[in-house]
Coordinates of N, CA and C in Angstrom, one line a residue:
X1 N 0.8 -1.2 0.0 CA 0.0 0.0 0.0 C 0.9 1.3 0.0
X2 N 2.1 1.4 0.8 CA 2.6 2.6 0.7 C 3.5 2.6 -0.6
X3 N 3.7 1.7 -1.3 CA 4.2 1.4 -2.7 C 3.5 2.7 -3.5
X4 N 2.1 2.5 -3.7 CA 1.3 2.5 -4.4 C 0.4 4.0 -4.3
X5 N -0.5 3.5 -2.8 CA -1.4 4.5 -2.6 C -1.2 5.7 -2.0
X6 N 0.6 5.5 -1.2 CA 0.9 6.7 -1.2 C 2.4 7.3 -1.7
X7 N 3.3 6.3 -2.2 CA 4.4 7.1 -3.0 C 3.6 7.4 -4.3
X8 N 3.4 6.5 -4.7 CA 2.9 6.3 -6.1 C 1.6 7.6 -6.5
X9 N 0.5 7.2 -5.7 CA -0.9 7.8 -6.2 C -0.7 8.9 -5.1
X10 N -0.4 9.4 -4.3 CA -0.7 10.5 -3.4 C 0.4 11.2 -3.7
X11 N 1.5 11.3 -3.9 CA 2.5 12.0 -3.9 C 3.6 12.1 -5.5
X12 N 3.8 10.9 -6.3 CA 3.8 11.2 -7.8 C 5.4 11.2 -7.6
X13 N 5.8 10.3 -6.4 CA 7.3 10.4 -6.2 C 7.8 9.6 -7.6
X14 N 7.0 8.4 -8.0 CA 7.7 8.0 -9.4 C 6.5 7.7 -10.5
X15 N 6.8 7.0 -11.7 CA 6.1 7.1 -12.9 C 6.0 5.3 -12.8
X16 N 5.1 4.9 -12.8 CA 4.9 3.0 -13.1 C 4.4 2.9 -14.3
X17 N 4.7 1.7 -14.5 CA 4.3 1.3 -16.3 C 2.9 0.7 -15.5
X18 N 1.8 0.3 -16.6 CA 1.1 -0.1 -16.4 C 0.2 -1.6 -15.5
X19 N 1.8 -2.6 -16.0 CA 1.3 -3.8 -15.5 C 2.0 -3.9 -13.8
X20 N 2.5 -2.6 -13.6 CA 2.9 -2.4 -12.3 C 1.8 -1.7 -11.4
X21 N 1.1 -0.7 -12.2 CA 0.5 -0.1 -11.2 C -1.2 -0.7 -11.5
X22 N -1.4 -1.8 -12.3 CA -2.6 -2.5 -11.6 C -1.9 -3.2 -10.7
X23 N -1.0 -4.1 -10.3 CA -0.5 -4.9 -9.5 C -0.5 -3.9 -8.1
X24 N -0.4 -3.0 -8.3 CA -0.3 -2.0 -7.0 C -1.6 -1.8 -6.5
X25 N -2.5 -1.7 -7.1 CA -3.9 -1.4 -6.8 C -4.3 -2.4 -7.1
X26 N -4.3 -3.7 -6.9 CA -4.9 -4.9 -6.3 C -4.4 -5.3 -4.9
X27 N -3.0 -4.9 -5.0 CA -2.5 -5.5 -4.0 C -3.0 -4.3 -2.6
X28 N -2.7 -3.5 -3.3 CA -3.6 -1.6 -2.3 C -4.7 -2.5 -2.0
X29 N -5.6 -3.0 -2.4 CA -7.1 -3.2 -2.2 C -7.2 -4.0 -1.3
X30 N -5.9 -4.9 -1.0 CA -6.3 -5.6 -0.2 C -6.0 -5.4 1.1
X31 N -5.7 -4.3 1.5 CA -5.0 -3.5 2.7 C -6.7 -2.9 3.4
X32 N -7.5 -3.4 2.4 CA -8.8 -2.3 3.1 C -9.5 -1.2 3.9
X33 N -8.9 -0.6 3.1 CA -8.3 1.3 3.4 C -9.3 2.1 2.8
X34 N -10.0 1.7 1.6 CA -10.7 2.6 0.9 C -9.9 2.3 -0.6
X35 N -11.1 2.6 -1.6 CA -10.0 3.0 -3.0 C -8.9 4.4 -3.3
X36 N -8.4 3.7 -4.3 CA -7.1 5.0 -4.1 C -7.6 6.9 -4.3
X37 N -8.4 6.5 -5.0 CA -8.7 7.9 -5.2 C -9.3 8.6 -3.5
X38 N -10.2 7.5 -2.8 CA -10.7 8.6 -2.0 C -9.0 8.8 -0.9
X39 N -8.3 7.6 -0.7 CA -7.2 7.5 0.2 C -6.1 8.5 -0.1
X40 N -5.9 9.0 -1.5 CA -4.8 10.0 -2.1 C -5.2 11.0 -1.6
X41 N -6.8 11.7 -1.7 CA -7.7 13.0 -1.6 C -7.3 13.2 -0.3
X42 N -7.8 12.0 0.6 CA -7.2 12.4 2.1 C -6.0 12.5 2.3
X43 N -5.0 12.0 2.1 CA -3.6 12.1 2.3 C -2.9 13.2 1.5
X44 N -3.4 14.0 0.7 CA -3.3 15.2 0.2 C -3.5 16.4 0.9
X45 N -4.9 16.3 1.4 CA -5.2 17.1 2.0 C -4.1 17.2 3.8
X46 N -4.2 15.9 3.7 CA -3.3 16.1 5.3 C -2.1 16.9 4.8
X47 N -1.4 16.9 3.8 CA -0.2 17.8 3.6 C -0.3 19.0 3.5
X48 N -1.6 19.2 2.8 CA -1.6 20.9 2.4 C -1.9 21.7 3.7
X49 N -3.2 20.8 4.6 CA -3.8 21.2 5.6 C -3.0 20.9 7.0
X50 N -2.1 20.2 6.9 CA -1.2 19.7 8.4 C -1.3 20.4 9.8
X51 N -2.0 20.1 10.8 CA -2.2 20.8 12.1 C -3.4 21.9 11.8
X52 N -4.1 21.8 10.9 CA -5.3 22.8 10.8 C -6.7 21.7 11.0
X53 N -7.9 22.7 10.8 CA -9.5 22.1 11.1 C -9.6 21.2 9.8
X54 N -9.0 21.9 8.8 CA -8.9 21.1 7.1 C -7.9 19.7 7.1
X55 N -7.3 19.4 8.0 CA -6.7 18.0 8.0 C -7.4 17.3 9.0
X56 N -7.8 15.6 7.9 CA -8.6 15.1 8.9 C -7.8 14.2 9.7
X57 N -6.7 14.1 9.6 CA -5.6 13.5 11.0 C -5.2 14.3 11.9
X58 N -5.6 15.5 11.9 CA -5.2 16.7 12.7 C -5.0 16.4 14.2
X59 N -3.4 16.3 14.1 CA -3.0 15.8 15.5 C -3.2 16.5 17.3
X60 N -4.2 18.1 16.5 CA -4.1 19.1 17.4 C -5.3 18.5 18.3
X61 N -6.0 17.9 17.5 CA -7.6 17.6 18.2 C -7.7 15.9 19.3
X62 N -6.4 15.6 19.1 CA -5.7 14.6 20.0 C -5.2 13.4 19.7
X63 N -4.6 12.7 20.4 CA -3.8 11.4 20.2 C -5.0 10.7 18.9
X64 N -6.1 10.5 19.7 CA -6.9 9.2 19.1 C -7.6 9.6 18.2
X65 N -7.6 10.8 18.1 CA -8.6 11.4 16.7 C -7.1 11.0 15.7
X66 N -6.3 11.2 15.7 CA -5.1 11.4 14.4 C -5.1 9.8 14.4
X67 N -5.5 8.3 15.7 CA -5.0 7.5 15.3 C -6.2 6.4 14.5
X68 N -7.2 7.2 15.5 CA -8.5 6.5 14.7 C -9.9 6.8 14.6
X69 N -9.8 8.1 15.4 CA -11.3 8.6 15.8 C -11.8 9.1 14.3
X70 N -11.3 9.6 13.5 CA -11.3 10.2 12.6 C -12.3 9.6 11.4
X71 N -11.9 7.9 11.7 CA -12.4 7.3 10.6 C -13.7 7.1 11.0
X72 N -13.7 6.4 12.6 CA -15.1 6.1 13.6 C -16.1 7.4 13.5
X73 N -15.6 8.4 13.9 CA -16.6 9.4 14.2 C -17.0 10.5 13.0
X74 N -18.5 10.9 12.8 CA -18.7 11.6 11.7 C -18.0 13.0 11.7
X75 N -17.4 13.1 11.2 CA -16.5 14.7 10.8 C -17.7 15.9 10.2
X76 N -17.1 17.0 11.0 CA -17.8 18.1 10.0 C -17.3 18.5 8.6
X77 N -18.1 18.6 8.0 CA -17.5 18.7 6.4 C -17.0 19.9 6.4
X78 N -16.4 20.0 5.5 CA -15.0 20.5 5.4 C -14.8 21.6 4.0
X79 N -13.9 22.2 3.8 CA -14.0 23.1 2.6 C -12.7 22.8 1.9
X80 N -12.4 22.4 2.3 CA -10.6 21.8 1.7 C -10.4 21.8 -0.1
X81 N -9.6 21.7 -0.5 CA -9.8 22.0 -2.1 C -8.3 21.4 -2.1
X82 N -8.1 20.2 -2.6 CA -6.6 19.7 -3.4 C -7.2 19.0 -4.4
X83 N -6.4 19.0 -5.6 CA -6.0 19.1 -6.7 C -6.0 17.5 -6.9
X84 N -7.2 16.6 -7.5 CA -6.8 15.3 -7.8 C -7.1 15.0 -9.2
X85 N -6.9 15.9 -10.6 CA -7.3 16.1 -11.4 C -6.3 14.9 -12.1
X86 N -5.0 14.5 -11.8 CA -4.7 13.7 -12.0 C -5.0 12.2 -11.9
X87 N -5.7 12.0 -11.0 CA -6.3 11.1 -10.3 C -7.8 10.4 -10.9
X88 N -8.4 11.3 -11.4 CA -9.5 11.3 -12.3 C -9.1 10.7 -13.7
X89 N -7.9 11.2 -14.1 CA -7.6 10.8 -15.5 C -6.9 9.3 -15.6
X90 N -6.6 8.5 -14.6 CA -5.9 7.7 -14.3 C -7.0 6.3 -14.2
X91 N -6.9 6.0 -15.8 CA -7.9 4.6 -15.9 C -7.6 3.3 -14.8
X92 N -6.4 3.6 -14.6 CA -6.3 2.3 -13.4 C -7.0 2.7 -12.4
X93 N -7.1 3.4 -11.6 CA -7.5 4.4 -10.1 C -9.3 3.8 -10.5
X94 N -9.7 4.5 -11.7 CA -11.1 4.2 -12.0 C -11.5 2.6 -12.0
X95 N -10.3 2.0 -12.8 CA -11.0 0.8 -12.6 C -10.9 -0.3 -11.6
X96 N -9.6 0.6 -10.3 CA -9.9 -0.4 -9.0 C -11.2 0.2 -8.4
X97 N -11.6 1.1 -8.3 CA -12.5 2.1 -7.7 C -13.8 1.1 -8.0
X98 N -14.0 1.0 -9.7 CA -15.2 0.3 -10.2 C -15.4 -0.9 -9.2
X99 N -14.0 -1.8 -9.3 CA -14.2 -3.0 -8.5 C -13.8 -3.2 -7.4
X100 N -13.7 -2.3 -6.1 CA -12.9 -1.9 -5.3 C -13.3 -2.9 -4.3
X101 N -15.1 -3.5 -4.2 CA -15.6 -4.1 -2.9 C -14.7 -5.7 -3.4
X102 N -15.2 -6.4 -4.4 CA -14.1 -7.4 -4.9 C -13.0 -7.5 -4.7
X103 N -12.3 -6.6 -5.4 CA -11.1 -6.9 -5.2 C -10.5 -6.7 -3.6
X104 N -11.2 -5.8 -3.2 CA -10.8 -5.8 -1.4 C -11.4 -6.9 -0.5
X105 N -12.4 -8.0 -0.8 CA -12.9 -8.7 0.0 C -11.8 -10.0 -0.6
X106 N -11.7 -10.3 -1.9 CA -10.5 -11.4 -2.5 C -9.5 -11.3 -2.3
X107 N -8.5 -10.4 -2.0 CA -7.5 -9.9 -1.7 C -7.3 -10.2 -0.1
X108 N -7.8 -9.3 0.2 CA -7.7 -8.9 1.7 C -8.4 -10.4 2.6
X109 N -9.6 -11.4 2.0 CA -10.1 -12.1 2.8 C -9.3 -13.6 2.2
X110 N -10.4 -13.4 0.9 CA -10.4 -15.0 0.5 C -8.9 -15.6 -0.2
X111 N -8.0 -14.7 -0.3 CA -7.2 -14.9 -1.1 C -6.2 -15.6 0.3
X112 N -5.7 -15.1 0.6 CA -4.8 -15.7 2.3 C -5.8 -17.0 2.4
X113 N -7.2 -16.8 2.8 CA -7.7 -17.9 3.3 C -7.6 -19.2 2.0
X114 N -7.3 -19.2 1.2 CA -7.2 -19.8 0.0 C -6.0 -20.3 0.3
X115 N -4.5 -19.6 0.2 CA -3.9 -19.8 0.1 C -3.3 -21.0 1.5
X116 N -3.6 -20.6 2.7 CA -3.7 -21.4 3.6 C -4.5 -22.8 3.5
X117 N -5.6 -22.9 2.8 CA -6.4 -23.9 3.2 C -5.8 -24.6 1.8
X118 N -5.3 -24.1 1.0 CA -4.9 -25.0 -0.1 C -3.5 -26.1 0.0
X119 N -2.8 -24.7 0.7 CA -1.4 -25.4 1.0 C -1.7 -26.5 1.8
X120 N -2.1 -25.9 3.5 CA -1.6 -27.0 4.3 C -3.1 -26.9 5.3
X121 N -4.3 -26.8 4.5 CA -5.2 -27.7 4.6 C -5.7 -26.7 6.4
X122 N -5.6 -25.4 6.3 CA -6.2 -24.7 7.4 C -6.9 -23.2 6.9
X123 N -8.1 -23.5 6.9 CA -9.2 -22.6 6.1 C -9.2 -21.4 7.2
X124 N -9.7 -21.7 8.0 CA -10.4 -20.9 9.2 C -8.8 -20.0 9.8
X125 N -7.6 -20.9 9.5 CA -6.2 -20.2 10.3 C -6.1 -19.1 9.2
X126 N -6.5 -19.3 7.8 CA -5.5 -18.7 7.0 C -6.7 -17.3 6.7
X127 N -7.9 -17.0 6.8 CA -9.1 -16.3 6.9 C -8.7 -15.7 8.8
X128 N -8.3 -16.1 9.7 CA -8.2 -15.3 10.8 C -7.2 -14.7 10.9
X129 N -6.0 -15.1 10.7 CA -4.8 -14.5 11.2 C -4.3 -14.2 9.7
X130 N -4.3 -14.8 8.4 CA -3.9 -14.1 7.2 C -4.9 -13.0 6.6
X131 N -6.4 -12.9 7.0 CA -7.0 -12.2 6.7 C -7.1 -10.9 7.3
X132 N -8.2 -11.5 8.9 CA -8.5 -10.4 9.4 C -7.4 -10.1 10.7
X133 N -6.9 -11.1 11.2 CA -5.6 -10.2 12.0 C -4.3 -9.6 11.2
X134 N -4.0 -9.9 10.0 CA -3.0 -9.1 9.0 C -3.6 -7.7 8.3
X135 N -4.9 -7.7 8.8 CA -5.6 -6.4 8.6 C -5.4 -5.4 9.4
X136 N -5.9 -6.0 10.9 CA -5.9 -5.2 12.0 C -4.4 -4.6 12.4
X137 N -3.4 -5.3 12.1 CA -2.0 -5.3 12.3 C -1.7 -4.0 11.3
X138 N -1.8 -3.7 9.9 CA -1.9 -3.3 9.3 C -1.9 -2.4 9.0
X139 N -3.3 -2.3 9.5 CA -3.9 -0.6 10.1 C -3.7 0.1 10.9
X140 N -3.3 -0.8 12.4 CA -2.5 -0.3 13.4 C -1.2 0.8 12.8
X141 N -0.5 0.2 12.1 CA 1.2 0.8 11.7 C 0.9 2.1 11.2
X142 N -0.4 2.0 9.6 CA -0.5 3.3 9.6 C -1.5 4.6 10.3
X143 N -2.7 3.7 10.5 CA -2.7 4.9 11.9 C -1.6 5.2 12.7
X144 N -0.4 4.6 13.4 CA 0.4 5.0 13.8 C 1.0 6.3 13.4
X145 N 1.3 6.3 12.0 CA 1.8 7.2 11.3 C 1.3 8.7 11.2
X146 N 0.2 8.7 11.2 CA -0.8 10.1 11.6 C -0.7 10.1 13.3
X147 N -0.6 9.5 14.0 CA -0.7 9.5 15.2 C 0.4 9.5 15.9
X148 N 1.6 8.9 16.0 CA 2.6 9.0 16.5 C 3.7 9.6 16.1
X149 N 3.7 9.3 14.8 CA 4.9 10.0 13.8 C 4.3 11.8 14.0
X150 N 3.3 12.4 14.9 CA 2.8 13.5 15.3 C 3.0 13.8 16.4
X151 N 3.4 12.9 17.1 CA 3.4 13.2 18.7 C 4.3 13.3 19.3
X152 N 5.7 12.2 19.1 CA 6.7 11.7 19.6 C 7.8 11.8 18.6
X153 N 9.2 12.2 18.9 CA 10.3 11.7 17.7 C 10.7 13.3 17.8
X154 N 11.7 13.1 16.8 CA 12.5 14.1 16.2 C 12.1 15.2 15.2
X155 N 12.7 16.1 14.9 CA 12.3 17.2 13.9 C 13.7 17.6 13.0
X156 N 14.5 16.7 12.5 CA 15.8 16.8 12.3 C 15.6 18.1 10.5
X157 N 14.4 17.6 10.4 CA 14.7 18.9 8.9 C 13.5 20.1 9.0
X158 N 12.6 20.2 10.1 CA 11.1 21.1 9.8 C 10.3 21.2 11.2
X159 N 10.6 22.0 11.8 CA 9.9 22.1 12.8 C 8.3 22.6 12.7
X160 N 8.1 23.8 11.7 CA 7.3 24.4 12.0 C 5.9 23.9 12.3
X161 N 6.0 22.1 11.7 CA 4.2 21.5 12.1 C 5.0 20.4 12.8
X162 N 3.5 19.5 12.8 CA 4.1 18.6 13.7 C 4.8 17.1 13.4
X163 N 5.0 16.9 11.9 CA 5.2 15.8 11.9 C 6.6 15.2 12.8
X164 N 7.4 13.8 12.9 CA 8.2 13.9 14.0 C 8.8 12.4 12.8
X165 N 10.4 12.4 13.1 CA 11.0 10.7 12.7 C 11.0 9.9 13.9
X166 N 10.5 8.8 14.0 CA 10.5 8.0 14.1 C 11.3 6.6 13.7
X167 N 12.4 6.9 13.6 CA 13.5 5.8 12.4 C 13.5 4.7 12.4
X168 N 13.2 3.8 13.9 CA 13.6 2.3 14.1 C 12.6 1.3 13.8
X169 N 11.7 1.9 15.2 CA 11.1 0.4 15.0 C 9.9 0.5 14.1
X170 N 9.4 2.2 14.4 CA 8.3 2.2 13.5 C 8.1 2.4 12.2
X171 N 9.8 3.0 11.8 CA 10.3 2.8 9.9 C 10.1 1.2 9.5
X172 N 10.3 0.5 10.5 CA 10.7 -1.1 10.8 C 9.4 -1.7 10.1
X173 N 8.4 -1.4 10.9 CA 7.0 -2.1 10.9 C 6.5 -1.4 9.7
X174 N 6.9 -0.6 9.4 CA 6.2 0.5 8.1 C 6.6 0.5 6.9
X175 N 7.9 -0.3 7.1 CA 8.5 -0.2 5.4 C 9.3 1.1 5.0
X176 N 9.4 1.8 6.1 CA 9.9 2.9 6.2 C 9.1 4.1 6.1
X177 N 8.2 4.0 6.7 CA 7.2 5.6 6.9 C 8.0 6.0 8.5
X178 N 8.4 5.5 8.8 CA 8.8 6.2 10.5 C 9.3 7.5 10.1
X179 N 9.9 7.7 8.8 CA 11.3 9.1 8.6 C 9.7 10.1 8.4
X180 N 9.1 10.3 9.5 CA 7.7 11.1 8.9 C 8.0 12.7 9.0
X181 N 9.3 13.2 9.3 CA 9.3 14.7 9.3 C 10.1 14.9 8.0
X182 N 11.0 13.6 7.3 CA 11.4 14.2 6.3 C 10.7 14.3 5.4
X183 N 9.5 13.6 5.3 CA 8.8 13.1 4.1 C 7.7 14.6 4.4
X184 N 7.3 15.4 5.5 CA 6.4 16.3 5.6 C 7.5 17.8 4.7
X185 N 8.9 17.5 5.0 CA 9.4 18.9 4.7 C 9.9 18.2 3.2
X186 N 10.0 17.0 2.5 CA 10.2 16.3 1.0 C 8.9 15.9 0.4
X187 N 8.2 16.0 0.5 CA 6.8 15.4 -0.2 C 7.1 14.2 -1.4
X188 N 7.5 14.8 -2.0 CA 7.9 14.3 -3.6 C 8.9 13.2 -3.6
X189 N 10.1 13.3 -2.8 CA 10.6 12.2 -2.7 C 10.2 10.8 -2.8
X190 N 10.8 10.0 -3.7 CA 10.4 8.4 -3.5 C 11.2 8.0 -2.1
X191 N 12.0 8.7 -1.6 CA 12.9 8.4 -0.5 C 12.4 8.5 0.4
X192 N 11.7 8.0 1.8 CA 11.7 8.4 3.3 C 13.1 8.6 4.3
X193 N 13.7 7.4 4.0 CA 15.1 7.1 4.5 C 16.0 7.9 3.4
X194 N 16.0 8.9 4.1 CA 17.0 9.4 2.8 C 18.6 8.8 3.0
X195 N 19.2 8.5 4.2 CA 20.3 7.5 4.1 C 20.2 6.1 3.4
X196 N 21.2 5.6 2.8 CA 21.6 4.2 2.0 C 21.5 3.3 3.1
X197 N 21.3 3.7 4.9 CA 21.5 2.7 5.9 C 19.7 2.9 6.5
X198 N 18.9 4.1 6.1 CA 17.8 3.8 6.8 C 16.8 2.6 6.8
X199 N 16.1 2.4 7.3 CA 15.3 0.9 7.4 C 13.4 1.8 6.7
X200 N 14.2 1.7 5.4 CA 13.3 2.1 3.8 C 13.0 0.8 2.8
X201 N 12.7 -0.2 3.1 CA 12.6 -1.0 2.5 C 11.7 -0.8 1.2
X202 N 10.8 0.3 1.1 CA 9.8 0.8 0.1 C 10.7 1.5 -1.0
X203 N 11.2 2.3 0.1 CA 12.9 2.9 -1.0 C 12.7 2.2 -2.0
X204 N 13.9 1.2 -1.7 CA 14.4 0.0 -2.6 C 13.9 -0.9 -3.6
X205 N 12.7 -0.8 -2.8 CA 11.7 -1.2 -4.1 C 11.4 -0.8 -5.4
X206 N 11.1 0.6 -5.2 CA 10.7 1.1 -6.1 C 12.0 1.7 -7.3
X207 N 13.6 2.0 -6.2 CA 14.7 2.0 -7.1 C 14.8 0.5 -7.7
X208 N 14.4 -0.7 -7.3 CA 14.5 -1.9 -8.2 C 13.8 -1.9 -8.9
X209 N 12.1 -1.5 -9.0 CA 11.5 -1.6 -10.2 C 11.9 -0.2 -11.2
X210 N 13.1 0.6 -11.0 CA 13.3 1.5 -12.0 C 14.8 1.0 -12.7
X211 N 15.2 0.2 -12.1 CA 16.7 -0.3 -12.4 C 15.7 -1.2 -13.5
X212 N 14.3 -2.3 -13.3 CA 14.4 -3.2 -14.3 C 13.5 -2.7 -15.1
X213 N 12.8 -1.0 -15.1 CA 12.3 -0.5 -16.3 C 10.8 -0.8 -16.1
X214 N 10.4 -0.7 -14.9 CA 9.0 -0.9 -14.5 C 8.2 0.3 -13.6
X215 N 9.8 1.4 -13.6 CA 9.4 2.7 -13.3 C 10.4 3.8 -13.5
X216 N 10.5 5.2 -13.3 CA 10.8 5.5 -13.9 C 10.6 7.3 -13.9
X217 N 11.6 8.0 -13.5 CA 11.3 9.3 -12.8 C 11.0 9.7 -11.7
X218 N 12.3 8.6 -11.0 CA 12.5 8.5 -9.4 C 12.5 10.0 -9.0
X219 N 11.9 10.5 -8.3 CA 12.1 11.9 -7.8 C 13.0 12.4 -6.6
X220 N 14.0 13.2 -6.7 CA 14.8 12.8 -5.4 C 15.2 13.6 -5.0
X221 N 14.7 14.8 -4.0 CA 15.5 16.2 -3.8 C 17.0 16.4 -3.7
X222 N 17.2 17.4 -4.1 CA 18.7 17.8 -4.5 C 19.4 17.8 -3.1
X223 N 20.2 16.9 -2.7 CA 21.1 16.5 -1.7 C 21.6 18.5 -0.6
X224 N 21.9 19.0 -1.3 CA 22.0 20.3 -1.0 C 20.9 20.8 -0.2
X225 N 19.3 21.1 -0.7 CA 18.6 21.1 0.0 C 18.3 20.8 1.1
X226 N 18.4 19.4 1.6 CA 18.0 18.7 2.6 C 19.2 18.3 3.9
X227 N 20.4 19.3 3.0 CA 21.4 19.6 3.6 C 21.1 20.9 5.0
X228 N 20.7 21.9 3.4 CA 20.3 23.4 4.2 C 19.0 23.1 5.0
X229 N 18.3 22.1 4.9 CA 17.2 22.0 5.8 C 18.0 21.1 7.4
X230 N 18.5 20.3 7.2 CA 19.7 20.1 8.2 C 19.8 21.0 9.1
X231 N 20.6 22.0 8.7 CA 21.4 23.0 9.5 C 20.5 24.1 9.9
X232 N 19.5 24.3 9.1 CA 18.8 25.1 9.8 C 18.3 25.0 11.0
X233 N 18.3 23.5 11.0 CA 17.8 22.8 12.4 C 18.4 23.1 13.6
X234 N 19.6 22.6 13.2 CA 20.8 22.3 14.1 C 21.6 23.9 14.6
X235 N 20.8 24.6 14.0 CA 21.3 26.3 14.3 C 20.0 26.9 15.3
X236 N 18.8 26.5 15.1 CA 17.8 26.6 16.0 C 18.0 26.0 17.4
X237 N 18.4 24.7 17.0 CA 18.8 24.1 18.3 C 20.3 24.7 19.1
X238 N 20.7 25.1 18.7 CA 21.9 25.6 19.3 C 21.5 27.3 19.8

């Protein structure tokens, strides 16, 4: 999912050929998050809107609204305005959307439970703990990310909102979303871990499907920048 529904479709960090980014959005679908388009809209808006009434993870309104209240409880509508014009034009996005309840119930349920009850003959193991406990687990890490990567951690490149790194254990569990203050002051970057040693495993991914020509217009801020964003830091703090 962070492949996909958010380097990919929320942010435009790289360019997928086609039989990569259905593969993304089946495999997204099965994360049971919503379709890409409504999940990009929101995760858009949390950037432009970050720490305002217009972001609906808005870490100001508390721990458990940013981690889950948000989705549970009805929100006041909102006036927010980002830009998904791209998103619209994007016949893959439309046609996970078309088949979104499908491919999210096959994916996410019957497909684990399949795969379990085929191999080694346990239906009910591979439908509870491959389906719906790999869900809950899931979801946990990225609610975390609106929720903790807001609360706790470091500010090594952007202080002025709240996002925070997190590098270890929660880059760990995440594939590398823990680096959440670089990616709030880098948007664009395919990179979170912007070091060769951070624990980015999404990173690498996506530099391997551009090494074998399956993507392509890796986006990568200019090393200098993220330099001067550094030291600005480190001059504040001093």
């Amino acid at each position: 999912m962070r492949l996909g529904y958010h380097r990919l479709w929320s942010h435009g960090s790289y360019v997928a050929s086609i039989p990569l980014k259905i593969f993304l959005a089946v495999i997204g679908a099965a994360a049971l998050q919503g379709p890409i388009r409504w999940w990009a809209c929101g995760h858009r808006a949390h950037h432009r809107f970050t720490d305002t009434s217009e972001d609906p993870y808005n870490i100001k309104k508390g721990f458990f609204h940013a981690h889950i209240l948000w989705m549970l409880l009805k929100q006041p509508k909102r006036n927010r305005r980002v830009e998904i014009s791209d998103l619209l034009k994007d016949p893959v996005v439309a046609w996970q959307a078309r088949y979104y309840i499908p491919l999210a119930v096959g994916m996410g349920w019957l497909f684990p439970m399949a795969v379990a009850g085929l191999c080694w003959n346990d239906w009910s193991g591979g439908f509870l703990y491959g389906g719906i406990l790999r869900m809950f687990v899931s979801h946990q890490g990225v609610f975390c990310i609106n929720s903790v990567c807001h609360y706790i951690g470091d500010q090594p490149y952007d202080d002025k909102f709240s996002p925070r790194n997190i590098p270890h254990l929660l880059a760990m569990c995440t594939l590398g979303e823990g680096y959440h203050n670089y990616h709030h002051a880098f948007p664009a970057d395919y990179r979170l871990g912007v070091h060769w040693y951070d624990l980015d495993a999404t990173k690498w991914s996506i530099w391997l499907w551009g090494k074998l020509g399956l993507a392509r217009n890796l986006k990568r801020c200019r090393q200098t920048e993220v330099d001067k964003a550094s030291l600005r830091q480190m001059r504040k703090e001093l």
